């Protein structure tokens, strides 16, 4: 039996699969960056399990996480999305997603890609931590503070440091698998 991070123990299959196959894997595709930014922003105040169960609804509602299409959503689309039970029906979060799509495109224009932009905050390669237990893992770091501050300065919404640290963990900017987790060693050298 594989040893996993304690946060996914005794969880549903999709959650365990997310841990085993996605969490902490370095992302370099802009559309995947946008997907995780949308999902992490939607998570604010909720559990990741809730968002993960609605991931396919988000994929459909937000054009397979295509920021160019999402950036063109108008007030009518916001009203339609507020009726869509397959996503979190929160006006502020829906409007933030549309806003963030526009900001995302601006970052792509400035840096050539969102990937070029975001990896600068960790010097271009993942920070590999050596946590023995989940209670050692911080909820924010200097890097998440700096990235959050910069995103806010650029006009992004729902990007507080805690949300951004979770985002950094998800897309592999940091490896926060505990050292006893089978994924820790697999990702340590990526």
PDB file of C-alpha atoms in Angstrom:
ATOM      1  CA  UNK A   1       0.000   0.000   0.000  1.00  0.00           C
ATOM      2  CA  UNK A   2       1.311   3.440  -0.935  1.00  0.00           C
ATOM      3  CA  UNK A   3       1.896   6.067   1.731  1.00  0.00           C
ATOM      4  CA  UNK A   4       0.293   9.384   0.789  1.00  0.00           C
ATOM      5  CA  UNK A   5       0.066  12.850   2.281  1.00  0.00           C
ATOM      6  CA  UNK A   6      -2.348  12.805   5.219  1.00  0.00           C
ATOM      7  CA  UNK A   7      -4.702  15.338   3.594  1.00  0.00           C
ATOM      8  CA  UNK A   8      -5.936  12.789   1.061  1.00  0.00           C
ATOM      9  CA  UNK A   9      -6.170   9.772   3.381  1.00  0.00           C
ATOM     10  CA  UNK A  10      -9.575   8.104   3.517  1.00  0.00           C
ATOM     11  CA  UNK A  11     -10.872  10.280   0.713  1.00  0.00           C
ATOM     12  CA  UNK A  12     -12.884   9.620  -2.430  1.00  0.00           C
ATOM     13  CA  UNK A  13     -11.196   8.178  -5.514  1.00  0.00           C
ATOM     14  CA  UNK A  14     -11.083  11.412  -7.524  1.00  0.00           C
ATOM     15  CA  UNK A  15      -9.361  13.194  -4.622  1.00  0.00           C
ATOM     16  CA  UNK A  16      -6.731  10.448  -4.278  1.00  0.00           C
ATOM     17  CA  UNK A  17      -6.195  10.470  -8.067  1.00  0.00           C
ATOM     18  CA  UNK A  18      -5.721  14.261  -7.932  1.00  0.00           C
ATOM     19  CA  UNK A  19      -3.067  13.805  -5.229  1.00  0.00           C
ATOM     20  CA  UNK A  20      -1.334  10.969  -7.074  1.00  0.00           C
ATOM     21  CA  UNK A  21      -1.375  12.431 -10.578  1.00  0.00           C
ATOM     22  CA  UNK A  22      -1.626  16.230 -10.404  1.00  0.00           C
ATOM     23  CA  UNK A  23      -0.865  17.901  -7.076  1.00  0.00           C
ATOM     24  CA  UNK A  24       2.666  19.232  -7.105  1.00  0.00           C
ATOM     25  CA  UNK A  25       3.425  18.284 -10.711  1.00  0.00           C
ATOM     26  CA  UNK A  26       5.154  21.243 -12.392  1.00  0.00           C
ATOM     27  CA  UNK A  27       2.776  22.938 -14.840  1.00  0.00           C
ATOM     28  CA  UNK A  28       4.110  24.766 -17.893  1.00  0.00           C
ATOM     29  CA  UNK A  29       0.976  25.050 -20.065  1.00  0.00           C
ATOM     30  CA  UNK A  30      -0.848  28.365 -19.845  1.00  0.00           C
ATOM     31  CA  UNK A  31      -4.325  26.881 -20.171  1.00  0.00           C
ATOM     32  CA  UNK A  32      -3.585  24.563 -17.220  1.00  0.00           C
ATOM     33  CA  UNK A  33      -2.276  27.560 -15.258  1.00  0.00           C
ATOM     34  CA  UNK A  34      -5.561  29.347 -15.934  1.00  0.00           C
ATOM     35  CA  UNK A  35      -7.561  26.260 -14.941  1.00  0.00           C
ATOM     36  CA  UNK A  36      -5.892  26.043 -11.554  1.00  0.00           C
ATOM     37  CA  UNK A  37      -6.172  29.792 -11.036  1.00  0.00           C
ATOM     38  CA  UNK A  38      -9.935  29.566 -11.678  1.00  0.00           C
ATOM     39  CA  UNK A  39     -10.355  26.560  -9.404  1.00  0.00           C
ATOM     40  CA  UNK A  40      -8.211  27.901  -6.555  1.00  0.00           C
ATOM     41  CA  UNK A  41     -10.028  31.246  -6.663  1.00  0.00           C
ATOM     42  CA  UNK A  42     -13.365  29.417  -6.569  1.00  0.00           C
ATOM     43  CA  UNK A  43     -12.171  27.455  -3.554  1.00  0.00           C
ATOM     44  CA  UNK A  44     -11.769  30.532  -1.332  1.00  0.00           C
ATOM     45  CA  UNK A  45     -13.729  29.726   1.824  1.00  0.00           C
ATOM     46  CA  UNK A  46     -14.607  26.208   0.645  1.00  0.00           C
ATOM     47  CA  UNK A  47     -12.958  22.796   0.632  1.00  0.00           C
ATOM     48  CA  UNK A  48     -10.868  21.555  -2.260  1.00  0.00           C
ATOM     49  CA  UNK A  49     -13.052  18.419  -2.326  1.00  0.00           C
ATOM     50  CA  UNK A  50     -16.075  20.599  -3.142  1.00  0.00           C
ATOM     51  CA  UNK A  51     -14.253  22.249  -6.041  1.00  0.00           C
ATOM     52  CA  UNK A  52     -12.801  18.996  -7.325  1.00  0.00           C
ATOM     53  CA  UNK A  53     -16.305  17.500  -7.507  1.00  0.00           C
ATOM     54  CA  UNK A  54     -17.378  20.507  -9.614  1.00  0.00           C
ATOM     55  CA  UNK A  55     -14.288  20.590 -11.832  1.00  0.00           C
ATOM     56  CA  UNK A  56     -16.075  19.275 -14.919  1.00  0.00           C
ATOM     57  CA  UNK A  57     -18.836  21.831 -14.395  1.00  0.00           C
ATOM     58  CA  UNK A  58     -16.197  24.558 -14.327  1.00  0.00           C
ATOM     59  CA  UNK A  59     -14.570  23.114 -17.439  1.00  0.00           C
ATOM     60  CA  UNK A  60     -17.876  23.353 -19.313  1.00  0.00           C
ATOM     61  CA  UNK A  61     -18.933  26.724 -17.861  1.00  0.00           C
ATOM     62  CA  UNK A  62     -15.589  28.376 -18.543  1.00  0.00           C
ATOM     63  CA  UNK A  63     -14.896  27.151 -22.092  1.00  0.00           C
ATOM     64  CA  UNK A  64     -12.419  24.414 -21.164  1.00  0.00           C
ATOM     65  CA  UNK A  65     -10.508  27.093 -19.239  1.00  0.00           C
ATOM     66  CA  UNK A  66      -9.751  29.147 -22.332  1.00  0.00           C
ATOM     67  CA  UNK A  67      -8.942  32.627 -20.976  1.00  0.00           C
ATOM     68  CA  UNK A  68      -9.532  34.336 -24.332  1.00  0.00           C
ATOM     69  CA  UNK A  69     -13.133  33.061 -24.536  1.00  0.00           C
ATOM     70  CA  UNK A  70     -13.806  33.677 -20.829  1.00  0.00           C
ATOM     71  CA  UNK A  71     -12.502  37.248 -21.125  1.00  0.00           C
ATOM     72  CA  UNK A  72     -15.387  37.992 -23.506  1.00  0.00           C
ATOM     73  CA  UNK A  73     -18.145  36.833 -21.114  1.00  0.00           C
ATOM     74  CA  UNK A  74     -20.603  39.642 -20.553  1.00  0.00           C
ATOM     75  CA  UNK A  75     -23.352  40.373 -17.990  1.00  0.00           C
ATOM     76  CA  UNK A  76     -25.769  37.934 -19.644  1.00  0.00           C
ATOM     77  CA  UNK A  77     -23.306  35.099 -19.272  1.00  0.00           C
ATOM     78  CA  UNK A  78     -22.782  36.006 -15.611  1.00  0.00           C
ATOM     79  CA  UNK A  79     -26.546  35.706 -15.071  1.00  0.00           C
ATOM     80  CA  UNK A  80     -26.580  32.340 -16.863  1.00  0.00           C
ATOM     81  CA  UNK A  81     -23.684  31.075 -14.738  1.00  0.00           C
ATOM     82  CA  UNK A  82     -25.472  32.128 -11.560  1.00  0.00           C
ATOM     83  CA  UNK A  83     -28.122  29.535 -12.496  1.00  0.00           C
ATOM     84  CA  UNK A  84     -25.577  26.776 -13.201  1.00  0.00           C
ATOM     85  CA  UNK A  85     -25.598  24.276 -10.312  1.00  0.00           C
ATOM     86  CA  UNK A  86     -22.485  22.564 -11.671  1.00  0.00           C
ATOM     87  CA  UNK A  87     -20.302  25.436 -10.372  1.00  0.00           C
ATOM     88  CA  UNK A  88     -20.211  27.584  -7.228  1.00  0.00           C
ATOM     89  CA  UNK A  89     -22.925  30.159  -7.882  1.00  0.00           C
ATOM     90  CA  UNK A  90     -21.234  33.151  -6.335  1.00  0.00           C
ATOM     91  CA  UNK A  91     -21.436  36.377  -8.335  1.00  0.00           C
ATOM     92  CA  UNK A  92     -18.173  37.793  -6.979  1.00  0.00           C
ATOM     93  CA  UNK A  93     -16.251  34.624  -7.868  1.00  0.00           C
ATOM     94  CA  UNK A  94     -17.797  34.379 -11.343  1.00  0.00           C
ATOM     95  CA  UNK A  95     -17.045  38.035 -12.064  1.00  0.00           C
ATOM     96  CA  UNK A  96     -13.526  37.556 -10.665  1.00  0.00           C
ATOM     97  CA  UNK A  97     -12.956  34.662 -13.075  1.00  0.00           C
ATOM     98  CA  UNK A  98     -13.888  36.869 -16.043  1.00  0.00           C
ATOM     99  CA  UNK A  99     -11.734  39.700 -14.713  1.00  0.00           C
ATOM    100  CA  UNK A 100      -8.848  37.304 -14.098  1.00  0.00           C
ATOM    101  CA  UNK A 101      -9.110  35.997 -17.667  1.00  0.00           C
ATOM    102  CA  UNK A 102      -8.510  39.536 -18.917  1.00  0.00           C
ATOM    103  CA  UNK A 103      -5.609  40.051 -16.511  1.00  0.00           C
ATOM    104  CA  UNK A 104      -4.197  36.645 -17.507  1.00  0.00           C
ATOM    105  CA  UNK A 105      -4.149  37.723 -21.164  1.00  0.00           C
ATOM    106  CA  UNK A 106      -2.346  40.942 -20.187  1.00  0.00           C
ATOM    107  CA  UNK A 107       0.325  38.927 -18.367  1.00  0.00           C
ATOM    108  CA  UNK A 108       0.713  36.661 -21.401  1.00  0.00           C
ATOM    109  CA  UNK A 109       1.183  39.723 -23.591  1.00  0.00           C
ATOM    110  CA  UNK A 110       3.769  41.243 -21.269  1.00  0.00           C
ATOM    111  CA  UNK A 111       5.816  38.102 -20.529  1.00  0.00           C
ATOM    112  CA  UNK A 112       5.194  35.964 -23.612  1.00  0.00           C
ATOM    113  CA  UNK A 113       3.327  33.427 -21.488  1.00  0.00           C
ATOM    114  CA  UNK A 114       1.818  33.184 -18.029  1.00  0.00           C
ATOM    115  CA  UNK A 115       4.275  30.358 -17.415  1.00  0.00           C
ATOM    116  CA  UNK A 116       7.231  32.719 -17.934  1.00  0.00           C
ATOM    117  CA  UNK A 117       5.673  35.115 -15.460  1.00  0.00           C
ATOM    118  CA  UNK A 118       4.757  32.766 -12.618  1.00  0.00           C
ATOM    119  CA  UNK A 119       7.898  30.631 -12.508  1.00  0.00           C
ATOM    120  CA  UNK A 120       9.962  33.780 -11.864  1.00  0.00           C
ATOM    121  CA  UNK A 121       8.616  33.790  -8.296  1.00  0.00           C
ATOM    122  CA  UNK A 122      10.499  30.574  -7.475  1.00  0.00           C
ATOM    123  CA  UNK A 123      13.615  31.213  -9.548  1.00  0.00           C
ATOM    124  CA  UNK A 124      12.495  28.961 -12.405  1.00  0.00           C
ATOM    125  CA  UNK A 125      12.419  25.623 -10.591  1.00  0.00           C
ATOM    126  CA  UNK A 126      10.277  24.073  -7.832  1.00  0.00           C
ATOM    127  CA  UNK A 127      11.009  24.733  -4.200  1.00  0.00           C
ATOM    128  CA  UNK A 128      11.414  21.269  -2.663  1.00  0.00           C
ATOM    129  CA  UNK A 129      10.435  21.281   0.988  1.00  0.00           C
ATOM    130  CA  UNK A 130      11.113  18.492   3.479  1.00  0.00           C
ATOM    131  CA  UNK A 131       8.010  18.388   5.639  1.00  0.00           C
ATOM    132  CA  UNK A 132       7.575  15.289   7.772  1.00  0.00           C
ATOM    133  CA  UNK A 133       3.933  16.047   8.655  1.00  0.00           C
ATOM    134  CA  UNK A 134       1.169  18.186   7.188  1.00  0.00           C
ATOM    135  CA  UNK A 135       1.056  20.388  10.298  1.00  0.00           C
ATOM    136  CA  UNK A 136       4.532  21.650   9.348  1.00  0.00           C
ATOM    137  CA  UNK A 137       3.339  22.942   5.959  1.00  0.00           C
ATOM    138  CA  UNK A 138       2.757  26.717   6.027  1.00  0.00           C
ATOM    139  CA  UNK A 139      -0.365  28.336   4.590  1.00  0.00           C
ATOM    140  CA  UNK A 140       1.662  31.228   3.134  1.00  0.00           C
ATOM    141  CA  UNK A 141       5.319  31.919   2.369  1.00  0.00           C
ATOM    142  CA  UNK A 142       7.378  34.916   1.328  1.00  0.00           C
ATOM    143  CA  UNK A 143       7.028  33.691  -2.267  1.00  0.00           C
ATOM    144  CA  UNK A 144       3.219  33.404  -2.065  1.00  0.00           C
ATOM    145  CA  UNK A 145       3.081  36.844  -0.439  1.00  0.00           C
ATOM    146  CA  UNK A 146       5.133  38.331  -3.294  1.00  0.00           C
ATOM    147  CA  UNK A 147       3.129  36.575  -6.018  1.00  0.00           C
ATOM    148  CA  UNK A 148      -0.197  37.502  -4.407  1.00  0.00           C
ATOM    149  CA  UNK A 149       0.876  41.131  -4.077  1.00  0.00           C
ATOM    150  CA  UNK A 150       1.992  41.263  -7.704  1.00  0.00           C
ATOM    151  CA  UNK A 151      -1.211  39.618  -8.987  1.00  0.00           C
ATOM    152  CA  UNK A 152      -3.328  42.061  -6.977  1.00  0.00           C
ATOM    153  CA  UNK A 153      -1.293  44.982  -8.334  1.00  0.00           C
ATOM    154  CA  UNK A 154      -2.111  43.692 -11.820  1.00  0.00           C
ATOM    155  CA  UNK A 155      -5.840  43.638 -10.967  1.00  0.00           C
ATOM    156  CA  UNK A 156      -6.435  39.934 -10.276  1.00  0.00           C
ATOM    157  CA  UNK A 157      -9.184  39.077  -7.743  1.00  0.00           C
ATOM    158  CA  UNK A 158      -9.476  36.283  -5.138  1.00  0.00           C
ATOM    159  CA  UNK A 159      -5.695  35.875  -5.080  1.00  0.00           C
ATOM    160  CA  UNK A 160      -4.804  36.294  -1.415  1.00  0.00           C
ATOM    161  CA  UNK A 161      -1.564  34.755  -0.208  1.00  0.00           C
ATOM    162  CA  UNK A 162      -3.245  31.614   1.216  1.00  0.00           C
ATOM    163  CA  UNK A 163      -5.092  30.984  -2.056  1.00  0.00           C
ATOM    164  CA  UNK A 164      -1.922  31.621  -4.011  1.00  0.00           C
ATOM    165  CA  UNK A 165       0.138  29.267  -1.841  1.00  0.00           C
ATOM    166  CA  UNK A 166      -2.421  26.526  -2.506  1.00  0.00           C
ATOM    167  CA  UNK A 167      -2.097  27.406  -6.191  1.00  0.00           C
ATOM    168  CA  UNK A 168       1.696  27.168  -5.998  1.00  0.00           C
ATOM    169  CA  UNK A 169       1.384  23.718  -4.403  1.00  0.00           C
ATOM    170  CA  UNK A 170      -1.096  22.541  -7.031  1.00  0.00           C
ATOM    171  CA  UNK A 171       0.985  23.599 -10.043  1.00  0.00           C
ATOM    172  CA  UNK A 172       4.301  22.388  -8.669  1.00  0.00           C
ATOM    173  CA  UNK A 173       5.999  25.681  -7.893  1.00  0.00           C
ATOM    174  CA  UNK A 174       6.564  24.009  -4.535  1.00  0.00           C
ATOM    175  CA  UNK A 175       6.767  20.324  -3.640  1.00  0.00           C
ATOM    176  CA  UNK A 176       4.873  20.078  -0.361  1.00  0.00           C
ATOM    177  CA  UNK A 177       4.307  16.330  -0.398  1.00  0.00           C
ATOM    178  CA  UNK A 178       5.448  15.061   2.983  1.00  0.00           C
ATOM    179  CA  UNK A 179       8.722  13.144   2.874  1.00  0.00           C
ATOM    180  CA  UNK A 180       6.973   9.830   3.635  1.00  0.00           C
ATOM    181  CA  UNK A 181       4.613  10.253   0.647  1.00  0.00           C
ATOM    182  CA  UNK A 182       5.458   8.169  -2.410  1.00  0.00           C
ATOM    183  CA  UNK A 183       5.046  11.267  -4.620  1.00  0.00           C
ATOM    184  CA  UNK A 184       7.668  13.270  -2.726  1.00  0.00           C
ATOM    185  CA  UNK A 185      10.603  11.383  -4.228  1.00  0.00           C
ATOM    186  CA  UNK A 186       8.993  11.087  -7.633  1.00  0.00           C
ATOM    187  CA  UNK A 187       8.603  14.850  -7.907  1.00  0.00           C
ATOM    188  CA  UNK A 188      11.742  15.885  -6.054  1.00  0.00           C
ATOM    189  CA  UNK A 189      13.881  15.786  -9.165  1.00  0.00           C
ATOM    190  CA  UNK A 190      11.383  17.068 -11.758  1.00  0.00           C
TER     191      UNK A 190
END
